[in-house]
Amino acid sequence: DAKTTQPPSMDCAEGRAANLPCNHSTISGNEYVYWYRQIHSQGPQYIIHGLKNNETNEMASLIITEDRKSSTLILPHATLRDTAVYYCIVPLPGNTPLVFGKGTRLSVIA
Amino acid sequence: GAGVSQSPRYKVAKRGQDVALRCDPISGHVSLFWYQQALGQGPEFLTYFQNEAQLDKSGLPSDRFFAERPEGSVSTLKIQRTQQEDSAVYLCASSTGLAVYNEQFFGPGTRLTVL
């Protein structure tokens, strides 16, 4: 798996956009970037994934740089329920185990 | 539809006891993964099944850990002669098994405490 680097923690005010960065400088051309999050005492939850184009779904947006060496997960209007650990993962192609790392602990503050 | 379920949600075992943790994946999901999550750490891969075949068990920490999925649906993770270092949350995830995507659906986990 390509190694990813994330800041250990971030704060965000409720209602503001949360921008979570991830570096994956060793990513290969056919490897996707996946984001999962884990709310306290729950299992991880898939958020979004992308290859090279920006992606948006009902949960978040994913912005991938043109050289694909970094990406940003954007929660457009963070709520208290978005407080969680966010993991940026670049798994080997196909149906392979996920390597989680330590992630970014996002605290949304009222 | 139902998601991934795991039972029991909590298990307390005395050191040396054997435990069995159950995972019910989403119906029709071909792939099933087990992960171990120590306190304050991210989940770490243990083993992986494609239908009933165990394709990768490289993450199992010792030969006291054994997993099976005999009919390609429900899976059981068994830990023999539990030790205190086995205390962790054990997570199960399933996926459709399509080659391109890697969206895994996780259960709530089983929290194992070994005294």
CSV table of C-alpha atoms in Angstrom, one decimal:
chain,number,residue,atom,x,y,z
A,1,ASP,CA,0.0,0.0,0.0
A,2,ALA,CA,1.2,3.5,-0.7
A,3,LYS,CA,2.1,5.3,2.6
A,4,THR,CA,-0.2,8.1,3.7
A,5,THR,CA,0.6,11.0,6.0
A,6,GLN,CA,-2.1,12.9,7.9
A,7,PRO,CA,-2.0,15.4,10.7
A,8,PRO,CA,-2.9,13.8,14.1
A,9,SER,CA,-5.6,16.2,15.0
A,10,MET,CA,-7.7,19.1,13.8
A,11,ASP,CA,-10.5,21.3,15.2
A,12,CYS,CA,-13.4,22.8,13.2
A,13,ALA,CA,-16.2,25.1,14.3
A,14,GLU,CA,-19.7,23.7,13.8
A,15,GLY,CA,-21.2,24.8,10.5
A,16,ARG,CA,-17.9,25.6,8.9
A,17,ALA,CA,-16.1,23.5,6.3
A,18,ALA,CA,-13.6,20.9,7.6
A,19,ASN,CA,-10.7,20.4,5.2
A,20,LEU,CA,-8.6,17.3,6.1
A,21,PRO,CA,-5.3,16.9,4.2
A,22,CYS,CA,-3.5,13.7,3.2
A,23,ASN,CA,-0.2,13.2,1.6
A,24,HIS,CA,0.4,10.1,-0.5
A,25,SER,CA,3.5,10.9,-2.6
A,26,THR,CA,4.3,7.3,-3.5
A,27,ILE,CA,0.8,6.5,-5.0
A,28,SER,CA,0.8,4.5,-8.3
A,29,GLY,CA,-1.1,5.4,-11.3
A,30,ASN,CA,-3.9,2.8,-10.8
A,31,GLU,CA,-4.3,3.2,-7.0
A,32,TYR,CA,-7.4,4.9,-5.6
A,33,VAL,CA,-7.5,7.2,-2.6
A,34,TYR,CA,-10.1,6.1,0.0
A,35,TRP,CA,-11.4,7.9,3.0
A,36,TYR,CA,-13.1,6.2,6.0
A,37,ARG,CA,-14.0,7.6,9.3
A,38,GLN,CA,-14.6,6.0,12.7
A,39,ILE,CA,-16.9,7.6,15.2
A,40,HIS,CA,-16.2,6.6,18.8
A,41,SER,CA,-17.2,3.0,19.7
A,42,GLN,CA,-18.3,2.3,16.1
A,43,GLY,CA,-16.8,0.4,13.2
A,44,PRO,CA,-15.1,2.4,10.4
A,45,GLN,CA,-17.5,3.9,7.8
A,46,TYR,CA,-16.7,4.4,4.1
A,47,ILE,CA,-16.9,8.1,3.0
A,48,ILE,CA,-15.6,8.5,-0.5
A,49,HIS,CA,-13.0,7.4,-3.0
A,50,GLY,CA,-11.3,8.8,-6.1
A,51,LEU,CA,-8.6,8.1,-8.7
A,52,LYS,CA,-7.7,11.5,-10.2
A,53,ASN,CA,-10.9,13.5,-10.7
A,54,ASN,CA,-12.6,15.4,-7.9
A,55,GLU,CA,-15.5,13.5,-6.4
A,56,THR,CA,-18.5,14.5,-4.4
A,57,ASN,CA,-21.2,12.6,-2.7
A,58,GLU,CA,-23.8,13.3,0.0
A,59,MET,CA,-21.2,13.0,2.7
A,60,ALA,CA,-18.2,14.9,1.4
A,61,SER,CA,-16.0,16.1,-1.4
A,62,LEU,CA,-12.6,14.7,-2.3
A,63,ILE,CA,-10.1,17.0,-4.1
A,64,ILE,CA,-7.0,15.2,-5.6
A,65,THR,CA,-4.1,17.3,-6.8
A,66,GLU,CA,-3.1,17.0,-10.4
A,67,ASP,CA,0.1,15.1,-9.6
A,68,ARG,CA,-2.0,12.8,-7.3
A,69,LYS,CA,0.5,13.1,-4.5
A,70,SER,CA,-2.0,14.7,-2.1
A,71,SER,CA,-5.7,15.0,-1.5
A,72,THR,CA,-8.1,16.9,0.7
A,73,LEU,CA,-11.4,15.6,2.2
A,74,ILE,CA,-13.9,18.4,2.6
A,75,LEU,CA,-16.9,18.2,4.9
A,76,PRO,CA,-18.8,21.4,3.7
A,77,HIS,CA,-20.8,22.1,6.8
A,78,ALA,CA,-19.4,20.2,9.8
A,79,THR,CA,-21.7,19.1,12.6
A,80,LEU,CA,-21.0,17.8,16.0
A,81,ARG,CA,-21.8,14.3,14.7
A,82,ASP,CA,-18.8,14.6,12.3
A,83,THR,CA,-16.4,14.3,15.3
A,84,ALA,CA,-14.4,11.2,14.5
A,85,VAL,CA,-11.1,9.8,13.4
A,86,TYR,CA,-10.7,10.2,9.6
A,87,TYR,CA,-8.5,7.8,7.7
A,88,CYS,CA,-6.9,8.4,4.3
A,89,ILE,CA,-6.0,5.0,2.7
A,90,VAL,CA,-4.4,4.0,-0.5
A,91,PRO,CA,-4.9,0.2,-0.8
A,92,LEU,CA,-3.4,-2.1,-3.3
A,93,PRO,CA,-5.7,-2.4,-6.4
A,94,GLY,CA,-8.6,-4.8,-6.1
A,95,ASN,CA,-10.2,-6.4,-3.1
A,96,THR,CA,-7.4,-6.0,-0.6
A,97,PRO,CA,-7.1,-5.4,3.1
A,98,LEU,CA,-7.1,-1.8,4.3
A,99,VAL,CA,-4.0,-0.3,6.1
A,100,PHE,CA,-5.5,2.4,8.4
A,101,GLY,CA,-2.6,4.2,10.0
A,102,LYS,CA,-3.4,6.6,12.8
A,103,GLY,CA,-5.7,9.0,10.9
A,104,THR,CA,-6.7,12.5,11.8
A,105,ARG,CA,-8.9,13.1,14.9
A,106,LEU,CA,-11.4,15.8,13.9
A,107,SER,CA,-13.1,17.6,16.7
A,108,VAL,CA,-16.1,19.7,15.7
A,109,ILE,CA,-16.7,22.4,18.3
A,110,ALA,CA,-20.0,24.1,19.0
B,1,GLY,CA,-31.1,-4.0,4.5
B,2,ALA,CA,-29.2,-5.3,7.5
B,3,GLY,CA,-25.5,-4.3,7.8
B,4,VAL,CA,-22.7,-6.4,9.2
B,5,SER,CA,-23.4,-7.7,12.6
B,6,GLN,CA,-21.1,-9.1,15.2
B,7,SER,CA,-21.6,-11.0,18.4
B,8,PRO,CA,-21.1,-10.8,21.2
B,9,ARG,CA,-20.6,-7.0,21.4
B,10,TYR,CA,-18.6,-7.4,24.6
B,11,LYS,CA,-16.6,-10.4,25.9
B,12,VAL,CA,-14.7,-10.7,29.1
B,13,ALA,CA,-12.4,-13.8,29.4
B,14,LYS,CA,-10.0,-15.0,32.0
B,15,ARG,CA,-6.5,-15.5,30.8
B,16,GLY,CA,-6.2,-19.0,29.3
B,17,GLN,CA,-9.8,-19.3,28.2
B,18,ASP,CA,-10.8,-19.9,24.6
B,19,VAL,CA,-13.2,-17.4,22.9
B,20,ALA,CA,-15.2,-17.4,19.7
B,21,LEU,CA,-16.3,-14.2,17.9
B,22,ARG,CA,-19.0,-14.3,15.3
B,23,CYS,CA,-19.4,-12.1,12.2
B,24,ASP,CA,-22.5,-12.1,10.0
B,25,PRO,CA,-21.6,-10.2,6.8
B,26,ILE,CA,-24.0,-8.5,4.4
B,27,SER,CA,-26.0,-11.1,2.5
B,28,GLY,CA,-24.3,-11.9,-0.8
B,29,HIS,CA,-21.0,-10.3,0.0
B,30,VAL,CA,-18.2,-12.4,-1.2
B,31,SER,CA,-15.3,-11.0,0.7
B,32,LEU,CA,-14.9,-10.9,4.5
B,33,PHE,CA,-12.1,-9.3,6.5
B,34,TRP,CA,-11.1,-9.4,10.2
B,35,TYR,CA,-9.2,-6.6,11.8
B,36,GLN,CA,-7.9,-6.0,15.3
B,37,GLN,CA,-8.0,-2.6,16.9
B,38,ALA,CA,-6.0,-1.9,20.1
B,39,LEU,CA,-6.9,1.1,22.2
B,40,GLY,CA,-6.0,4.4,20.6
B,41,GLN,CA,-4.7,2.7,17.4
B,42,GLY,CA,-6.2,2.2,13.9
B,43,PRO,CA,-7.5,-1.2,12.9
B,44,GLU,CA,-4.9,-3.7,11.8
B,45,PHE,CA,-5.6,-6.5,9.3
B,46,LEU,CA,-5.8,-10.1,10.6
B,47,THR,CA,-7.2,-12.3,7.8
B,48,TYR,CA,-9.3,-12.3,4.6
B,49,PHE,CA,-11.8,-14.7,3.0
B,50,GLN,CA,-13.1,-14.9,-0.5
B,51,ASN,CA,-16.2,-17.0,-0.1
B,52,GLU,CA,-15.1,-20.0,2.0
B,53,ALA,CA,-11.4,-19.7,1.0
B,54,GLN,CA,-9.0,-18.0,3.4
B,55,LEU,CA,-6.8,-16.2,1.0
B,56,ASP,CA,-4.6,-14.3,3.4
B,57,LYS,CA,-3.9,-14.9,7.1
B,58,SER,CA,-0.7,-13.0,7.3
B,59,GLY,CA,-2.0,-10.7,10.0
B,60,LEU,CA,-2.8,-13.3,12.5
B,61,PRO,CA,-0.5,-12.6,15.5
B,62,SER,CA,0.0,-16.2,16.6
B,63,ASP,CA,-1.1,-19.7,16.0
B,64,ARG,CA,-3.6,-19.2,18.9
B,65,PHE,CA,-5.7,-17.3,16.4
B,66,PHE,CA,-7.9,-19.2,13.9
B,67,ALA,CA,-10.6,-18.0,11.6
B,68,GLU,CA,-13.1,-19.9,9.5
B,69,ARG,CA,-16.0,-19.3,7.1
B,70,PRO,CA,-17.1,-22.8,6.2
B,71,GLU,CA,-20.1,-22.0,4.0
B,72,GLY,CA,-19.0,-18.7,2.6
B,73,SER,CA,-21.2,-16.5,4.8
B,74,VAL,CA,-20.9,-16.4,8.6
B,75,SER,CA,-17.3,-16.3,9.9
B,76,THR,CA,-15.9,-17.1,13.3
B,77,LEU,CA,-12.6,-15.9,14.8
B,78,LYS,CA,-11.4,-18.1,17.5
B,79,ILE,CA,-8.7,-17.3,20.0
B,80,GLN,CA,-7.3,-20.1,22.1
B,81,ARG,CA,-5.6,-19.7,25.5
B,82,THR,CA,-6.3,-15.9,25.5
B,83,GLN,CA,-3.6,-13.6,26.8
B,84,GLN,CA,-3.9,-10.1,28.2
B,85,GLU,CA,-2.3,-8.7,25.0
B,86,ASP,CA,-5.3,-10.1,23.0
B,87,SER,CA,-7.5,-7.4,24.6
B,88,ALA,CA,-8.8,-5.3,21.7
B,89,VAL,CA,-11.8,-4.6,19.6
B,90,TYR,CA,-12.2,-7.2,16.8
B,91,LEU,CA,-13.8,-5.8,13.7
B,92,CYS,CA,-15.3,-7.6,10.8
B,93,ALA,CA,-15.9,-6.1,7.4
B,94,SER,CA,-17.5,-7.4,4.2
B,95,SER,CA,-17.4,-6.3,0.6
B,96,THR,CA,-19.0,-7.3,-2.7
B,97,GLY,CA,-15.7,-8.7,-3.9
B,98,LEU,CA,-15.8,-6.7,-7.2
B,99,ALA,CA,-12.2,-6.3,-8.4
B,100,VAL,CA,-12.2,-2.6,-8.8
B,101,TYR,CA,-13.7,-1.2,-5.7
B,102,ASN,CA,-12.6,-1.5,-2.1
B,103,GLU,CA,-15.6,-0.3,-0.2
B,104,GLN,CA,-15.7,-2.4,3.0
B,105,PHE,CA,-18.7,-2.4,5.3
B,106,PHE,CA,-17.8,-2.7,8.9
B,107,GLY,CA,-19.6,-4.2,11.9
B,108,PRO,CA,-19.7,-2.6,15.3
B,109,GLY,CA,-16.9,-4.8,16.6
B,110,THR,CA,-16.5,-7.1,19.6
B,111,ARG,CA,-14.6,-5.7,22.5
B,112,LEU,CA,-12.6,-8.4,24.1
B,113,THR,CA,-11.1,-7.9,27.6
B,114,VAL,CA,-8.8,-10.5,28.9
B,115,LEU,CA,-8.3,-10.4,32.7
